[in-house]
Short mmCIF file of C-alpha atoms in Angstrom, two decimals:
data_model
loop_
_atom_site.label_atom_id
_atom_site.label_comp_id
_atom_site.label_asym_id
_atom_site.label_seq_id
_atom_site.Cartn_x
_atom_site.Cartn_y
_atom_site.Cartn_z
CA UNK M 8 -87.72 -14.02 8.83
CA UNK M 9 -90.48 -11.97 6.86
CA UNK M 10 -93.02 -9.97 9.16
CA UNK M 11 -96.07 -8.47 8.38
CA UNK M 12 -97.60 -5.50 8.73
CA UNK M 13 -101.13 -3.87 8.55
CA UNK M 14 -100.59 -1.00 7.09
CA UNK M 15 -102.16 2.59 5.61
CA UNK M 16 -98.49 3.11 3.28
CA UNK M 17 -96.34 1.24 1.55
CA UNK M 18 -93.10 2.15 3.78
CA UNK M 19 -91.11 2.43 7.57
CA UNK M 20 -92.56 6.16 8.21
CA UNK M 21 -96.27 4.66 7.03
CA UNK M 22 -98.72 4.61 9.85
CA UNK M 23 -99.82 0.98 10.96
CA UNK M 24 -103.80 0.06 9.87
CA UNK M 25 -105.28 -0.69 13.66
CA UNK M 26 -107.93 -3.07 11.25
CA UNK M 27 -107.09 -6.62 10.12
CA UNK M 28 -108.97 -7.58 7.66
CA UNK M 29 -110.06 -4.08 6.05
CA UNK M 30 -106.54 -2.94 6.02
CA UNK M 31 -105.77 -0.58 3.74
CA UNK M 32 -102.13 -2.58 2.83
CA UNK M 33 -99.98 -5.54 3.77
CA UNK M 34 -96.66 -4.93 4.39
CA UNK M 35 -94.03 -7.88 4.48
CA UNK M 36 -90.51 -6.81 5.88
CA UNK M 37 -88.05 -9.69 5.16
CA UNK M 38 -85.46 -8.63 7.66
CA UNK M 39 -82.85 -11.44 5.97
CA UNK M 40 -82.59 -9.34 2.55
CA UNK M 41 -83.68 -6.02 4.00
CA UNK M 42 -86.43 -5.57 1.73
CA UNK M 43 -89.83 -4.75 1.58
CA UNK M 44 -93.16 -6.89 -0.55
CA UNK M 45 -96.37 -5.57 -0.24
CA UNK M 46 -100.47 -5.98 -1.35
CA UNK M 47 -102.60 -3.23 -2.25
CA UNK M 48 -105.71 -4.92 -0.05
CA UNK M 49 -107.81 -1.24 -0.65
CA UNK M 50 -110.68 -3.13 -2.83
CA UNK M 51 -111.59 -5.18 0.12
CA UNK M 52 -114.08 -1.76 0.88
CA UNK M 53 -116.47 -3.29 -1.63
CA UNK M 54 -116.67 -6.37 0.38
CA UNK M 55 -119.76 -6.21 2.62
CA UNK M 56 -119.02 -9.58 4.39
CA UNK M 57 -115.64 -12.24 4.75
CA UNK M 58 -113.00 -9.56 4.65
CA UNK M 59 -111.32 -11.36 7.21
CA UNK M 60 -110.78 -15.26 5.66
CA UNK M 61 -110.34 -12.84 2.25
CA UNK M 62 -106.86 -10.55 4.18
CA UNK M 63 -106.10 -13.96 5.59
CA UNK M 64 -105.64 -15.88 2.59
CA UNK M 65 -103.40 -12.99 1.04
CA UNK M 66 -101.67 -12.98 4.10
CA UNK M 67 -100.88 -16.84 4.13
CA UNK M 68 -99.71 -16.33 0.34
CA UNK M 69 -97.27 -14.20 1.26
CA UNK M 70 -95.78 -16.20 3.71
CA UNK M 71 -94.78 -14.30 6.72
CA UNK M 72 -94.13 -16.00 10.21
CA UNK M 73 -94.88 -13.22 12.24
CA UNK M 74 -97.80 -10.45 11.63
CA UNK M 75 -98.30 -7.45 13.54
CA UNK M 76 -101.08 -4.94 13.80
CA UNK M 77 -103.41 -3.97 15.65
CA UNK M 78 -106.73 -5.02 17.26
CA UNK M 79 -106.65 -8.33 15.90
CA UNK M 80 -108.24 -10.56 13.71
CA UNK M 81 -111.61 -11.34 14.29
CA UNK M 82 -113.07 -15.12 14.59
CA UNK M 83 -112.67 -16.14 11.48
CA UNK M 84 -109.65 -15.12 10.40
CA UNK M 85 -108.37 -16.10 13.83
CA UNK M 86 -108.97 -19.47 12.38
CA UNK M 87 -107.27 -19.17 8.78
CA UNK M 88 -104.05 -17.80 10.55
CA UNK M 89 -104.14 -20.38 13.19
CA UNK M 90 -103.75 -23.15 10.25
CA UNK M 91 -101.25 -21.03 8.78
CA UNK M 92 -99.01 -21.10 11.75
CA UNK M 93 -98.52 -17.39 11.71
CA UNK M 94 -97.51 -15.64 15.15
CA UNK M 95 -99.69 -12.64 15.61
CA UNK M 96 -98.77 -9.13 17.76
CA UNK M 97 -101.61 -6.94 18.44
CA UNK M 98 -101.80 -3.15 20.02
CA UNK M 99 -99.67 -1.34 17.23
CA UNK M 100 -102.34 0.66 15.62
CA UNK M 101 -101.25 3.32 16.43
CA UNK M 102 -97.89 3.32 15.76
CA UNK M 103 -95.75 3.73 12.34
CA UNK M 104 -94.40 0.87 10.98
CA UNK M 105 -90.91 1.73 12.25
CA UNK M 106 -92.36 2.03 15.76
CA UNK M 107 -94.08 -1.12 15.59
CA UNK M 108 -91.35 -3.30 14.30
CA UNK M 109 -88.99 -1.37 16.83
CA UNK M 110 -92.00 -2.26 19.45
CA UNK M 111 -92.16 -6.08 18.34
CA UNK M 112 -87.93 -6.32 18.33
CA UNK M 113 -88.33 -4.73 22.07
CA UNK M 114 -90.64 -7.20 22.70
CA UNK M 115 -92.89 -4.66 23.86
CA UNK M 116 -96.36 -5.81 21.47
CA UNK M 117 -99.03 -8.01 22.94
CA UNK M 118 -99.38 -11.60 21.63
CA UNK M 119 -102.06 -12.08 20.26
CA UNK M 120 -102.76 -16.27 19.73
CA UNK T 6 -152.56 -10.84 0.88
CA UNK T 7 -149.47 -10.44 2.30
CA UNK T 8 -149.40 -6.81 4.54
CA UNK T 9 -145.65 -6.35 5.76
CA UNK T 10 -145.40 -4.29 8.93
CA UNK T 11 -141.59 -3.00 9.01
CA UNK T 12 -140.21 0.06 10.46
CA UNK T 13 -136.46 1.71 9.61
CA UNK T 14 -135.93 2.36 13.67
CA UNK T 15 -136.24 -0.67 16.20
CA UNK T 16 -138.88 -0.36 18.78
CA UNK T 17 -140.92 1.93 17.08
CA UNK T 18 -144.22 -0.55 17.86
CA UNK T 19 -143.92 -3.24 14.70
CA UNK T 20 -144.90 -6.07 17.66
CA UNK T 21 -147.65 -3.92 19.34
CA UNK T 22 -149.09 -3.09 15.87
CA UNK T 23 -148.75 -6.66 14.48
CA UNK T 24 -150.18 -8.55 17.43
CA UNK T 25 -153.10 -6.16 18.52
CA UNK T 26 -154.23 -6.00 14.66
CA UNK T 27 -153.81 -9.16 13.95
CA UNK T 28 -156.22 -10.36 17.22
CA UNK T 29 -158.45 -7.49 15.62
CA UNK T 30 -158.94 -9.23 12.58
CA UNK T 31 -159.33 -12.34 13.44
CA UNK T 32 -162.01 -11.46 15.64
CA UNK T 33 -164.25 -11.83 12.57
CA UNK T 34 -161.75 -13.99 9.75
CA UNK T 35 -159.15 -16.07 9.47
CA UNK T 36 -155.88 -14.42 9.38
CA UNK T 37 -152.09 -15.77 9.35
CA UNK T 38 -149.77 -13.43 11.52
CA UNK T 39 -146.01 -14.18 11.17
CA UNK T 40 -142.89 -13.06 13.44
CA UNK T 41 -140.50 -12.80 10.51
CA UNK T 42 -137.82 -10.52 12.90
CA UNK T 43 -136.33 -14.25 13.12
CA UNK T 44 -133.04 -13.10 15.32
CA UNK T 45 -135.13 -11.84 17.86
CA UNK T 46 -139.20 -12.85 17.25
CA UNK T 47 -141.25 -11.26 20.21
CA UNK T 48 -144.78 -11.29 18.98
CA UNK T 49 -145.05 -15.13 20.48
CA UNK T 50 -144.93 -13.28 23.98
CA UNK T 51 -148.50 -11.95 23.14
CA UNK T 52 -150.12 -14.78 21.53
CA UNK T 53 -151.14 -17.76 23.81
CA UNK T 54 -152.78 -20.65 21.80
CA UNK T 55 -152.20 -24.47 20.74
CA UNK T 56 -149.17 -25.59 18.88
CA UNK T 57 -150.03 -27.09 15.96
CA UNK T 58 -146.65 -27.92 14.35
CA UNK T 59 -143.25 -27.38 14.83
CA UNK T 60 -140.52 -27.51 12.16
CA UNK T 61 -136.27 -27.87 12.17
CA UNK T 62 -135.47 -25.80 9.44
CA UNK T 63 -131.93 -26.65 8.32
CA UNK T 64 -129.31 -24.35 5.22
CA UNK T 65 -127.05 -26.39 2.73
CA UNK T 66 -123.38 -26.18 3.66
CA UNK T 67 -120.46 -27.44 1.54
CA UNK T 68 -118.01 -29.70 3.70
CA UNK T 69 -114.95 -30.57 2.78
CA UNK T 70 -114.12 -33.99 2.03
CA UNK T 71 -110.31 -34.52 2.32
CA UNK T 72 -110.02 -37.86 -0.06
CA UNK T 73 -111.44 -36.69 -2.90
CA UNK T 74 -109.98 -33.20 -3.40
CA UNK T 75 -107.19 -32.66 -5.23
CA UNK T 76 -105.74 -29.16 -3.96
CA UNK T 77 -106.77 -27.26 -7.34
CA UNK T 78 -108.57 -24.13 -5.76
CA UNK T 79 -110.87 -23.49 -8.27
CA UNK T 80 -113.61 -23.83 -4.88
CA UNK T 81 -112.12 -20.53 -3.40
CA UNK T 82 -112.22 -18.72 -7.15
CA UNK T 83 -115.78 -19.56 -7.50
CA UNK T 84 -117.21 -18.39 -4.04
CA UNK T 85 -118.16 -14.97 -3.94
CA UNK T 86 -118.54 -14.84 -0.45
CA UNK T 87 -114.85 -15.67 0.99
CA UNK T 88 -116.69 -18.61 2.61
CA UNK T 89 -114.33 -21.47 1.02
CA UNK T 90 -110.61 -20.52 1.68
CA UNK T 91 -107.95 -22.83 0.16
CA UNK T 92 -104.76 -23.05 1.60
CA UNK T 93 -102.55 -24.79 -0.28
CA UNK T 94 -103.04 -28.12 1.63
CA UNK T 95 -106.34 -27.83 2.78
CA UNK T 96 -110.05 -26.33 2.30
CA UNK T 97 -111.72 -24.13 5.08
CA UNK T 98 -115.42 -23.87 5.08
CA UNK T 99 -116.62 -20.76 7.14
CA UNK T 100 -120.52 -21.41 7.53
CA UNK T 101 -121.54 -18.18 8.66
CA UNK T 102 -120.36 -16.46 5.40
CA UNK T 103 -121.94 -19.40 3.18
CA UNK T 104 -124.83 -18.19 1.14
CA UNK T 105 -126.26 -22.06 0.28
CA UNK T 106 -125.80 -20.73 -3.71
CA UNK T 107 -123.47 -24.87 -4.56
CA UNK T 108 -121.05 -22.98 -6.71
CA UNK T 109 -118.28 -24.43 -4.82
CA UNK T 110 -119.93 -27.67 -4.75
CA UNK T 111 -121.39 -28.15 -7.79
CA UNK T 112 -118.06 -26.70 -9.99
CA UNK T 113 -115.94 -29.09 -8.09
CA UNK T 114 -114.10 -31.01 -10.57
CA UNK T 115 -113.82 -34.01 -7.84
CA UNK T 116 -116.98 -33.76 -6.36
CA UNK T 117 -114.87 -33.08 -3.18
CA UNK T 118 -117.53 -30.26 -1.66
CA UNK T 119 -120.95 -31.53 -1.14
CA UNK T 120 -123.79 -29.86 0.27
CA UNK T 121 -124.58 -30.99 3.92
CA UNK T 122 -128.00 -29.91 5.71
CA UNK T 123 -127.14 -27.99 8.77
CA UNK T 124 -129.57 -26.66 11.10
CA UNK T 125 -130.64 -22.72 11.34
CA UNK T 126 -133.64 -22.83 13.43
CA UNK T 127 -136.86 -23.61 14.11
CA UNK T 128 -140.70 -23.12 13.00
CA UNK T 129 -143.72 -23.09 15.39
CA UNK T 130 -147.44 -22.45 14.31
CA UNK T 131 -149.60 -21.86 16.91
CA UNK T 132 -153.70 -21.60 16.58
CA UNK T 133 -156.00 -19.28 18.52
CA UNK T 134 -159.40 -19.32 17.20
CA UNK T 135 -159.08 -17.95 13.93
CA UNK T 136 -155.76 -16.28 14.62
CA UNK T 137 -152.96 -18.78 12.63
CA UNK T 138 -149.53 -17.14 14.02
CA UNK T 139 -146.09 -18.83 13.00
CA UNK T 140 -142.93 -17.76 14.27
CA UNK T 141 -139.50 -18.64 13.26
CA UNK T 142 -136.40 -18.55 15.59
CA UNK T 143 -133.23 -18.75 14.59
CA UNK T 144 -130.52 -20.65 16.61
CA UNK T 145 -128.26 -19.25 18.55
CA UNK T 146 -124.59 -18.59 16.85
CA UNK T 147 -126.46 -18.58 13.71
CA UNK T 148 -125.50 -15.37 11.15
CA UNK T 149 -127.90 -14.96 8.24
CA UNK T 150 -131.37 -14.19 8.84
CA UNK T 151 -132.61 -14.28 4.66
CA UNK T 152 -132.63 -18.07 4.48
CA UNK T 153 -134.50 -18.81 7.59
CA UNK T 154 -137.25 -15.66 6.77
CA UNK T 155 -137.51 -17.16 2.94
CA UNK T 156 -138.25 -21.07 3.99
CA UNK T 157 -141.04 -19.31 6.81
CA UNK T 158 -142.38 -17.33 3.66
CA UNK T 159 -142.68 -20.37 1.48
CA UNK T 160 -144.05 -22.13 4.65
CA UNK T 161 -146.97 -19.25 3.94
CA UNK T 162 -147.33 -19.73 0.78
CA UNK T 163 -147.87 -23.62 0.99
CA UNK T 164 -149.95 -23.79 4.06
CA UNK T 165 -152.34 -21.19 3.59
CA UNK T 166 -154.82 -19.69 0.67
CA UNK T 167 -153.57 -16.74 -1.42
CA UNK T 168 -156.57 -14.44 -0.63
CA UNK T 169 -155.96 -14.79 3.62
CA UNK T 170 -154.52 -11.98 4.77
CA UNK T 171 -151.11 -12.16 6.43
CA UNK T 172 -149.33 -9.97 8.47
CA UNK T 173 -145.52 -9.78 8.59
CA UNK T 174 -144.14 -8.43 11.47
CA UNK T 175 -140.64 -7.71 9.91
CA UNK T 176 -137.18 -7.19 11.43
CA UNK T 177 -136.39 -3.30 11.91
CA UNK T 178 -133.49 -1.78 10.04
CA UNK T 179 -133.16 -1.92 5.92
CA UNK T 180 -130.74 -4.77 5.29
CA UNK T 181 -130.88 -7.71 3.64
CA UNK T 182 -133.51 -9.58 6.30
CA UNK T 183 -136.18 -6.16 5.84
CA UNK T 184 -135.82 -7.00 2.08
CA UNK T 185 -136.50 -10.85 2.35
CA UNK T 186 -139.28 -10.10 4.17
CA UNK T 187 -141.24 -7.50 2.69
CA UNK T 188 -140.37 -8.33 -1.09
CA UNK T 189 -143.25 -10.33 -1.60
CA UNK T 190 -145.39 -8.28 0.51
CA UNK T 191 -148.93 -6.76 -1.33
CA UNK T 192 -148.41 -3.36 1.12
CA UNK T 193 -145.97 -2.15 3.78
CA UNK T 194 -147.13 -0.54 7.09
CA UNK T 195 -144.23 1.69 8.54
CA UNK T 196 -144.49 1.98 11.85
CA UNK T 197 -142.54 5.29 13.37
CA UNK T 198 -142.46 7.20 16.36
CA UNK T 199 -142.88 11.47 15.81
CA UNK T 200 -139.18 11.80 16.89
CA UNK T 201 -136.30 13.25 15.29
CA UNK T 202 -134.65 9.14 15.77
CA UNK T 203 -137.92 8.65 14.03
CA UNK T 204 -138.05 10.52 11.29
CA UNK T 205 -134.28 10.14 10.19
CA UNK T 206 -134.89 5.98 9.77
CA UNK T 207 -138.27 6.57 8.41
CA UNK T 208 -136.68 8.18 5.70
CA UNK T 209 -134.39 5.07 5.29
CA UNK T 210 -137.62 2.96 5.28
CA UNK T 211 -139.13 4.78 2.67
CA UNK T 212 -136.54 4.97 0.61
CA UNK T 213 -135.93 1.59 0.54
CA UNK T 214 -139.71 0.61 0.03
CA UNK T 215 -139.52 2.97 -3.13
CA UNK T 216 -136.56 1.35 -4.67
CA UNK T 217 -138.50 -1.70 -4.26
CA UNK T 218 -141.63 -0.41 -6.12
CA UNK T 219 -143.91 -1.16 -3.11
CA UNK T 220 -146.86 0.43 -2.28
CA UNK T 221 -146.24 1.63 1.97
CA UNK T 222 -148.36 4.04 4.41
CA UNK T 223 -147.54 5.00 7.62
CA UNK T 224 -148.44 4.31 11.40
CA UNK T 225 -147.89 6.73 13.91
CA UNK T 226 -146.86 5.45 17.22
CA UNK T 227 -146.05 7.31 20.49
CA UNK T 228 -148.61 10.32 18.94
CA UNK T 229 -148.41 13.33 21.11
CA UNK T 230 -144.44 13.58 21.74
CA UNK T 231 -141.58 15.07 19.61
CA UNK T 232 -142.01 17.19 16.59
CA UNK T 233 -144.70 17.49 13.51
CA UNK T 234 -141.69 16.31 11.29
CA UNK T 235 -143.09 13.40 10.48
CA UNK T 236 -146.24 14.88 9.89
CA UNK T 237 -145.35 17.68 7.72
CA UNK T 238 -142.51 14.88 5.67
CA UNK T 239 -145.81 12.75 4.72
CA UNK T 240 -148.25 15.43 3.74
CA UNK T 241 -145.57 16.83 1.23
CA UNK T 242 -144.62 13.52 -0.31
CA UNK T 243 -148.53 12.87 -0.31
CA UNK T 244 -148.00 9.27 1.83
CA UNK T 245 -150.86 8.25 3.56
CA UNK T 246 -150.90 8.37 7.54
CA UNK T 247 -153.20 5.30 8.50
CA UNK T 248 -153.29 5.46 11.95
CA UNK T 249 -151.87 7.31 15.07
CA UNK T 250 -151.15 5.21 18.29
CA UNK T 251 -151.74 7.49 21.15
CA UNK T 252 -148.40 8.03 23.53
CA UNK T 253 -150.24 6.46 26.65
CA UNK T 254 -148.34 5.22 29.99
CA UNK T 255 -151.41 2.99 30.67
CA UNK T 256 -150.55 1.25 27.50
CA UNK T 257 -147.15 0.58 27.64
CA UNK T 258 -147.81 -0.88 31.38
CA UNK T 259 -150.24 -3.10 29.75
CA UNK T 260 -147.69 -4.25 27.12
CA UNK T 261 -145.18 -4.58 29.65
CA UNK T 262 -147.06 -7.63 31.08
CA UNK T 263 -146.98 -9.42 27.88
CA UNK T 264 -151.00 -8.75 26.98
CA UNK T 265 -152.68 -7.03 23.99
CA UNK T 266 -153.86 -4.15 24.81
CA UNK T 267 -156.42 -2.64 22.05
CA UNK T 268 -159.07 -4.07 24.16
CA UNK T 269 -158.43 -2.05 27.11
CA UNK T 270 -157.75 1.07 25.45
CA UNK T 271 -161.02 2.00 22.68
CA UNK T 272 -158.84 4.91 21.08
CA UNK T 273 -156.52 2.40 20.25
CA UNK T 274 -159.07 0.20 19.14
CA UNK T 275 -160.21 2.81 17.02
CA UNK T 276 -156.72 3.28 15.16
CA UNK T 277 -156.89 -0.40 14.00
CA UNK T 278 -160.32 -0.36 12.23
CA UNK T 279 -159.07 2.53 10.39
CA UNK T 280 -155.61 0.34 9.28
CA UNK T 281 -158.28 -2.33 8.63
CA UNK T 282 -160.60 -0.64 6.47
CA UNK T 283 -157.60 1.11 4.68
CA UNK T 284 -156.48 -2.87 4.17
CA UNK T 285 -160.18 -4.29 2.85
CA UNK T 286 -160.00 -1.61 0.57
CA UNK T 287 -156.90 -2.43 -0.72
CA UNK T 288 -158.04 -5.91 -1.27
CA UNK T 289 -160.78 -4.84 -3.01
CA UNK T 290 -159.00 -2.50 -5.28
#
C-alpha cells in the first residue's frame, strides 16, 4: 500500500505540513518495498488561487490509497480526491511523519471523507 | 467622467460619500452613480426610485463533454488557473477558479470543452429624478468579482454619454475587484478615517493608485478622532485633502435608518460642494 504524506522534509523524523494544498512536500511511503517517493510541491507559493485541484492532481499521479495530513483539503480538492478514490486522515499536523504513520497504523487519525 | 470612490480599509464611508454626493449632484445634472462593491453592494439601501431595467448577467464556463474527448490533457497544460484538472479518465471543471480566458476550449484538439453561459448575477438601474444609479449583485456561491464589475462598467459605457459624470462606489481592499473598478476611472476619491487602521490601508490605497498612474485625493471621514497621521502623511506627499466628514453621532443615527443625510447636517453639506467643485474643475481642466 503507498501512503501519503503532507510534509515540510523529505524523511520519517520530517515534521508533517498541517496545509493540503500549499504543502511544502508530498511524501509517498510504499510500506510493500519500504521505500520512500516524493514531490518538491514548494513552487505552489507563487500560486495565488487553485493550489488545491493543482496538490490534488500531483497527488492522484502518484498514486497513493491512503493520504494523511492535516486540516484537510478544502472544497475543491475534496472533490479531485473523492474521484481519485483516495482515503484521507486528518489531525496530524502536528506530528512528524513517524508519529503520524505510527498514529494512522494505531488507528488513532481522524477520517477525513 | 468616471470619479472612482475606493478606500484601502472597509467602512471607512465609500457608501455615505457615494450616495450623499451623488443626490448632491444630481440636484442640478444628470449623474450615473454605480455600486461596483458587487459581493456586497449597499448604496441601493439609500436610493429609493423606479426600476428601469434589470439584467442576468451570466460568465463563459468550459464543460466537459465526455464523447468527444479523447483523454490527451493538453486542457489541464493550457489553463493557468488549475481550473481544468485531468485525471487520466476524466476532465474536472472547477468554475470558481475559471477565468472565462477559452484556452482550454478553444486549444481543444476535439472540440471536447465548449464554453457554456453560466449565471454570476444580476444588474438593476434604478431612476430618481436625475439621479441614474445601477447596482450589480453577484449571486450567492459565486467567487470572482472582476467579471461581473467589468460587464456593469461596459453597461456604463453603452448606456450613458462620455461627458456624464459617474461615480463608482468601489469595493474596499486593493485586489483584483479595486483594480477592475477604478482602472478606467478619470480620478479616485480615497475615503479614510484619521485612525492608525486608517492610515496603514490608506497607504495601501495609495500605493496602489500610483502604480496605476491615477490621479487620487483624499476624503476625510470620522474628522475629529484619532491622530493627525493622516494629515501630516498628505501634506508631505503634497496629496490633496478634498473634504473632511465631521465625526458626528447625529449622523451615523441618521445613516443607520437607511437615509441620506447631507441634508440634515449643512457642515456636511458643505464638504460635498467642495468635492464637487474640486470635480468641475477637473472636468474642465
Amino acid at each position: 500500500m503507498k501512503i501519503a504524506f503532507t510534509s515540510k522534509g523529505t524523511d520519517w523524523e520530517s515534521k508533517m505540513d498541517p496545509r493540503f494544498g500549499r504543502t511544502e512536500y508530498i511524501l509517498v511511503y510504499d510500506d510493500e518495498k519500504d521505500e520512500f517517493t516524493h514531490f518538491d510541491n514548494r513552487d505552489i507559493e507563487n500560486e495565488a488561487h487553485g493550489a488545491g485541484p493543482k496538490t490534488s492532481q500531483k497527488l492522484f499521479e502518484m498514486e497513493p490509497q491512503v493520504l494523511i495530513t492535516g486540516n484537510g483539503p478544502g472544497g475543491n480538492a475534496a472533490q479531485v480526491l473523492e474521484k481519485a478514490g483516495i482515503e484521507i486522515f486528518i489531525g496530524a499536523g502536528e506530528m512528524s511523519v513517524k508519529e503520524a504513520y505510527q498514529s494512522f497504523i494505531d488507528k488513532a487519525l481522524k477520517r477525513f471523507n | 467622467m468616471k470619479i472612482a470612490i475606493a478606500s484601502g480599509k472597509g467602512g471607512t464611508g465609500k457608501t455615505t460619500l457615494s450616495t450623499n454626493l451623488a443626490a448632491f449632484f444630481a440636484e442640478n445634472e444628470e449623474l450615473v452613480l454605480v455600486d461596483l462593491d458587487v459581493e456586497e453592494p449597499n448604496s441601493g439601501l439609500f436610493i429609493k426610485g423606479d426600476a428601469v431595467k434589470t439584467e442576468e448577467k451570466y460568465k463563459m464556463i468550459p464543460q466537459w463533454n465526455q464523447d468527444s474527448c479523447t483523454l490527451c490533457g493538453k486542457c489541464q497544460q493550457n489553463c493557468n488557473f488549475h481550473a481544468v484538472i485531468f485525471l487520466k479518465t476524466q476532465v474536472l471543471v472547477f468554475p470558481e477558479l475559471c477565468h472565462s480566458c477559452y484556452a482550454c476550449s478553444e486549444l481543444c484538439p476535439t472540440g471536447a470543452l465548449p464554453m457554456v453561459a453560466q449565471r454570476m448575477g444580476q444588474l438593476k438601474q434604478i431612476k430618481k429624478e436625475k439621479l441614474n444609479f445601477i447596482e450589480s449583485r453577484l449571486d450567492i456561491g459565486q467567487e470572482q468579482a472582476v467579471p461581473l464589475i467589468g460587464q456593469t462598467l461596459e453597461y456604463i459605457d453603452q448606456n450613458f454619454p462620455k461627458e456624464t459624470i459617474k461615480l463608482l462606489d468601489s469595493p474596499p481592499g486593493t485586489s483584483c475587484p479595486v483594480i477592475e473598478a477604478t482602472k478606467d476611472a478619470d480620478f479616485i476619491i480615497l475615503v479614510t478615517e484619521p485612525t492608525p487602521f486608517g492610515m496603514h490601508d490608506l497607504r495601501l490605497a495609495i500605493e496602489t493608485m500610483q502604480s496605476l498612474n491615477k490621479e487620487f485625493g483624499v476624503v476625510i471621514n470620522r474628522d475629529g478622532i484619532g491622530t493627525n497621521d493622516i494629515d501630516n502623511y498628505c501634506t508631505e506627499n503634497n496629496i490633496p485633502i478634498l473634504a473632511r466628514i465631521p465625526n458626528s453621532k447625529k449622523l451615523a443615527e441618521i445613516y443607520s435608518k437607511g437615509e441620506l443625510t447631507y441634508k440634515k447636517f449643512p457642515a456636511f453639506e458643505n464638504e460635498l460642494q467642495k468635492i464637487k467643485t474640486y470635480i468641475t474643475n477637473l472636468k474642465i481642466s
